[in-house]
Coordinates of N, CA, C and O in Angstrom, one line a residue:
M48 N 14.8 112.2 49.6 CA 15.8 111.2 50.0 C 17.0 111.3 49.0 O 16.8 111.5 47.8
A49 N 18.2 111.3 49.6 CA 19.4 111.4 48.8 C 20.4 110.3 49.2 O 20.7 110.2 50.4
N50 N 20.7 109.5 48.3 CA 21.7 108.4 48.5 C 22.9 108.7 47.6 O 22.7 108.9 46.4
L51 N 24.1 108.7 48.1 CA 25.3 108.9 47.3 C 26.1 107.7 47.4 O 26.7 107.4 48.4
V52 N 26.2 106.9 46.3 CA 27.0 105.7 46.2 C 28.3 106.0 45.4 O 28.2 106.6 44.4
K53 N 29.4 105.6 46.0 CA 30.7 105.7 45.3 C 31.4 104.4 45.2 O 31.4 103.6 46.1
V54 N 32.0 104.2 44.0 CA 32.8 103.0 43.8 C 34.2 103.5 43.4 O 34.3 104.3 42.4
E55 N 35.2 103.2 44.1 CA 36.6 103.7 43.9 C 37.6 102.5 43.9 O 37.3 101.5 44.5
L56 N 38.6 102.7 43.1 CA 39.7 101.7 43.1 C 40.9 102.4 43.7 O 41.5 103.3 43.2
E57 N 41.4 101.9 44.8 CA 42.5 102.4 45.5 C 43.8 101.6 45.2 O 43.8 100.4 45.3
E58 N 44.8 102.3 44.8 CA 46.1 101.7 44.6 C 46.1 100.5 43.6 O 46.9 99.6 43.6
G59 N 45.0 100.5 42.8 CA 44.9 99.5 41.7 C 44.5 98.1 42.2 O 44.3 97.2 41.4
S60 N 44.4 97.9 43.5 CA 44.1 96.6 44.0 C 43.1 96.5 45.1 O 42.7 95.4 45.5
V61 N 42.5 97.6 45.5 CA 41.5 97.6 46.6 C 40.2 98.3 46.0 O 40.3 99.5 45.7
L62 N 39.1 97.6 46.0 CA 37.9 98.1 45.5 C 37.1 98.6 46.8 O 36.9 97.9 47.7
K63 N 36.8 99.9 46.7 CA 36.1 100.6 47.9 C 34.7 101.0 47.4 O 34.5 101.7 46.5
I64 N 33.7 100.5 48.1 CA 32.3 100.8 47.9 C 31.7 101.5 49.1 O 31.8 101.0 50.2
S65 N 31.2 102.7 48.9 CA 30.6 103.5 50.0 C 29.3 104.1 49.7 O 29.0 104.3 48.5
E66 N 28.5 104.4 50.7 CA 27.2 105.0 50.5 C 27.0 105.9 51.7 O 27.2 105.6 52.8
E67 N 26.4 107.1 51.4 CA 26.0 108.0 52.4 C 24.5 108.3 52.2 O 24.1 108.7 51.1
R68 N 23.7 108.0 53.2 CA 22.2 108.1 53.0 C 21.7 109.2 53.9 O 22.0 109.3 55.1
K69 N 20.8 110.0 53.4 CA 20.2 111.1 54.1 C 18.7 111.1 53.7 O 18.4 111.1 52.5
Q70 N 17.8 111.0 54.7 CA 16.4 110.9 54.3 C 15.6 111.8 55.3 O 15.8 111.8 56.5
E71 N 14.7 112.6 54.8 CA 13.8 113.4 55.6 C 12.4 113.1 55.2 O 12.1 112.9 54.1
K72 N 11.6 113.0 56.2 CA 10.2 112.7 56.0 C 9.3 113.6 56.9 O 9.6 113.9 58.1
A73 N 8.3 114.2 56.2 CA 7.5 115.2 56.9 C 6.0 114.8 56.6 O 5.6 114.6 55.5
E74 N 5.2 114.8 57.7 CA 3.8 114.5 57.6 C 3.1 115.6 58.4 O 3.6 116.0 59.5
K75 N 1.9 115.9 58.0 CA 1.2 117.0 58.7 C -0.4 116.7 58.6 O -0.9 116.3 57.6
S76 N -1.0 117.0 59.7 CA -2.5 117.0 59.7 C -3.0 118.2 60.5 O -2.2 119.0 60.9
D77 N -4.3 118.3 60.7 CA -4.8 119.4 61.5 C -4.4 119.4 62.9 O -4.4 120.4 63.6
T78 N -4.2 118.2 63.5 CA -3.9 118.0 64.9 C -2.5 117.6 65.2 O -2.1 117.8 66.4
W79 N -1.7 117.2 64.3 CA -0.4 116.8 64.6 C 0.6 117.0 63.4 O 0.2 117.2 62.3
R80 N 1.8 117.0 63.7 CA 2.9 117.2 62.7 C 4.1 116.3 63.0 O 4.5 116.2 64.2
L81 N 4.6 115.6 62.0 CA 5.7 114.7 62.2 C 6.8 115.1 61.2 O 6.6 115.3 60.0
F82 N 8.0 115.2 61.8 CA 9.2 115.4 60.9 C 10.3 114.4 61.4 O 10.7 114.4 62.6
E83 N 10.8 113.6 60.5 CA 11.7 112.6 60.8 C 12.9 112.7 59.9 O 12.8 112.9 58.7
C84 N 14.1 112.6 60.5 CA 15.3 112.8 59.7 C 16.3 111.6 60.1 O 16.6 111.4 61.3
T85 N 16.7 110.8 59.1 CA 17.6 109.7 59.4 C 18.8 109.8 58.4 O 18.7 110.4 57.3
S86 N 19.9 109.3 58.9 CA 21.1 109.3 58.0 C 22.0 108.2 58.5 O 21.9 107.6 59.6
G87 N 22.9 107.8 57.6 CA 23.8 106.7 57.9 C 24.8 106.5 56.8 O 24.7 107.1 55.7
S88 N 25.8 105.7 57.0 CA 26.8 105.5 56.0 C 27.2 104.0 56.0 O 27.0 103.3 57.0
F89 N 27.8 103.6 54.9 CA 28.2 102.3 54.6 C 29.6 102.3 53.9 O 29.8 103.1 53.0
L90 N 30.5 101.5 54.3 CA 31.8 101.4 53.7 C 32.3 100.0 53.7 O 32.3 99.3 54.7
R91 N 32.7 99.5 52.5 CA 33.3 98.1 52.4 C 34.5 98.2 51.5 O 34.4 98.8 50.4
R92 N 35.5 97.4 51.8 CA 36.7 97.3 51.0 C 37.0 95.9 50.6 O 36.8 95.0 51.5
F93 N 37.3 95.6 49.4 CA 37.6 94.3 48.9 C 39.0 94.3 48.2 O 39.3 95.1 47.4
N94 N 39.9 93.3 48.6 CA 41.2 93.2 48.0 C 40.9 92.4 46.7 O 40.3 91.3 46.7
L95 N 41.4 93.0 45.6 CA 41.3 92.3 44.3 C 42.5 91.5 43.9 O 43.6 91.8 44.4
P96 N 42.4 90.5 43.0 CA 43.5 89.7 42.6 C 44.6 90.6 41.9 O 44.3 91.7 41.4
E97 N 45.8 90.1 41.9 CA 46.9 90.8 41.3 C 46.7 91.1 39.8 O 47.2 92.1 39.3
N98 N 46.0 90.2 39.1 CA 45.9 90.3 37.7 C 44.7 91.1 37.3 O 44.2 91.0 36.2
T99 N 44.2 92.0 38.2 CA 43.0 92.8 37.9 C 43.5 94.0 36.9 O 44.5 94.6 37.2
K100 N 42.7 94.2 35.9 CA 42.9 95.4 35.0 C 42.3 96.6 35.6 O 41.0 96.7 35.8
A101 N 43.0 97.6 36.0 CA 42.5 98.7 36.7 C 41.6 99.5 35.8 O 40.6 100.1 36.3
D102 N 41.8 99.6 34.5 CA 40.9 100.3 33.6 C 39.8 99.5 33.2 O 38.9 100.0 32.4
G103 N 39.7 98.2 33.6 CA 38.6 97.4 33.2 C 37.5 97.2 34.3 O 36.6 96.4 34.2
V104 N 37.5 98.0 35.4 CA 36.5 98.0 36.4 C 35.4 98.9 36.0 O 35.6 100.0 35.7
K105 N 34.2 98.3 36.1 CA 33.0 99.1 35.7 C 31.9 98.9 36.7 O 31.8 97.8 37.3
A106 N 31.0 99.9 36.9 CA 29.9 99.8 37.9 C 28.6 100.3 37.2 O 28.7 101.2 36.5
A107 N 27.5 99.6 37.6 CA 26.2 100.1 37.1 C 25.2 99.9 38.2 O 25.3 98.9 39.0
M108 N 24.2 100.8 38.3 CA 23.2 100.7 39.3 C 21.8 100.7 38.5 O 21.5 101.5 37.7
E109 N 21.0 99.6 38.8 CA 19.7 99.5 38.2 C 18.7 98.9 39.2 O 19.0 97.9 39.8
N110 N 17.6 99.7 39.4 CA 16.6 99.3 40.4 C 17.2 99.1 41.8 O 16.8 98.2 42.5
G111 N 18.2 99.9 42.2 CA 18.7 99.8 43.5 C 19.8 98.7 43.7 O 20.2 98.5 44.8
V112 N 20.1 98.0 42.6 CA 21.1 96.9 42.7 C 22.4 97.4 42.0 O 22.4 97.8 40.9
L113 N 23.5 97.4 42.8 CA 24.8 97.8 42.3 C 25.5 96.6 41.7 O 25.7 95.6 42.4
T114 N 25.9 96.6 40.5 CA 26.7 95.6 39.8 C 28.1 96.1 39.5 O 28.2 97.1 38.8
V115 N 29.1 95.5 40.0 CA 30.5 95.8 39.7 C 31.2 94.7 38.9 O 31.1 93.6 39.3
T116 N 31.7 95.1 37.8 CA 32.4 94.1 36.9 C 33.9 94.4 36.9 O 34.3 95.5 36.7
V117 N 34.6 93.3 37.2 CA 36.1 93.5 37.3 C 36.7 92.5 36.3 O 36.5 91.3 36.3
H118 N 37.5 93.1 35.3 CA 38.1 92.3 34.3 C 39.6 92.0 34.8 O 40.2 92.7 35.5
K119 N 40.0 90.8 34.4 CA 41.3 90.3 34.7 C 42.2 90.2 33.5 O 41.7 90.0 32.4
E120 N 43.5 90.5 33.6 CA 44.4 90.3 32.5 C 44.6 88.8 32.2 O 44.5 88.0 33.2
E121 N 44.7 88.5 31.0 CA 44.9 87.1 30.6 C 46.3 86.6 31.1 O 47.3 87.3 31.0
V122 N 46.3 85.4 31.7 CA 47.5 84.8 32.2 C 48.0 83.9 31.1 O 47.3 83.0 30.6
K123 N 49.2 84.2 30.6 CA 49.8 83.4 29.5 C 50.2 82.1 30.1 O 50.9 82.0 31.1
K124 N 49.8 81.0 29.4 CA 50.2 79.7 29.9 C 51.6 79.5 29.4 O 52.0 79.9 28.3
A125 N 52.4 78.7 30.2 CA 53.8 78.4 29.8 C 53.8 77.6 28.6 O 53.0 76.6 28.4
E126 N 54.6 77.9 27.7 CA 54.7 77.2 26.4 C 55.5 75.9 26.7 O 56.5 75.9 27.3
V127 N 54.9 74.8 26.2 CA 55.6 73.5 26.3 C 56.2 73.1 25.0 O 55.6 73.2 23.9
K128 N 57.5 72.8 25.1 CA 58.3 72.5 23.9 C 58.8 71.1 24.1 O 59.5 70.8 25.1
S129 N 58.6 70.2 23.2 CA 59.1 68.8 23.2 C 60.6 68.9 22.8 O 60.9 69.5 21.8
I130 N 61.4 68.1 23.5 CA 62.8 68.0 23.2 C 63.1 66.6 22.8 O 62.7 65.6 23.5
E131 N 63.7 66.4 21.7 CA 64.0 65.1 21.2 C 65.2 64.5 22.0 O 66.1 65.2 22.3
I132 N 65.0 63.2 22.3 CA 66.0 62.5 23.1 C 66.9 61.7 22.1 O 66.3 60.9 21.4
F133 N 68.2 61.9 22.1 CA 69.1 61.1 21.3 C 69.7 60.0 22.1 O 70.0 60.2 23.3
G134 N 70.0 58.9 21.5 CA 70.8 57.9 22.1 C 70.1 56.6 22.3 O 69.6 55.9 22.9

């Protein structure tokens, strides 16, 4: 069985996850023989927020579970300055 999972970042704002699956199964006995071949593909795209750090996207696969971590740039809060009122 061969599964090829890809995680790609397109144009810095679109996360693309795809998989291509190919599986072959063969069984044999004295009176019969079975050979089964299945294949398929999967593709999903996600639009990421504008403040996504392109170099901060990471992916990990453990026990068949894909985890994608997306870091965002810090948004600076507007500085508030008090102004003294005369008069």
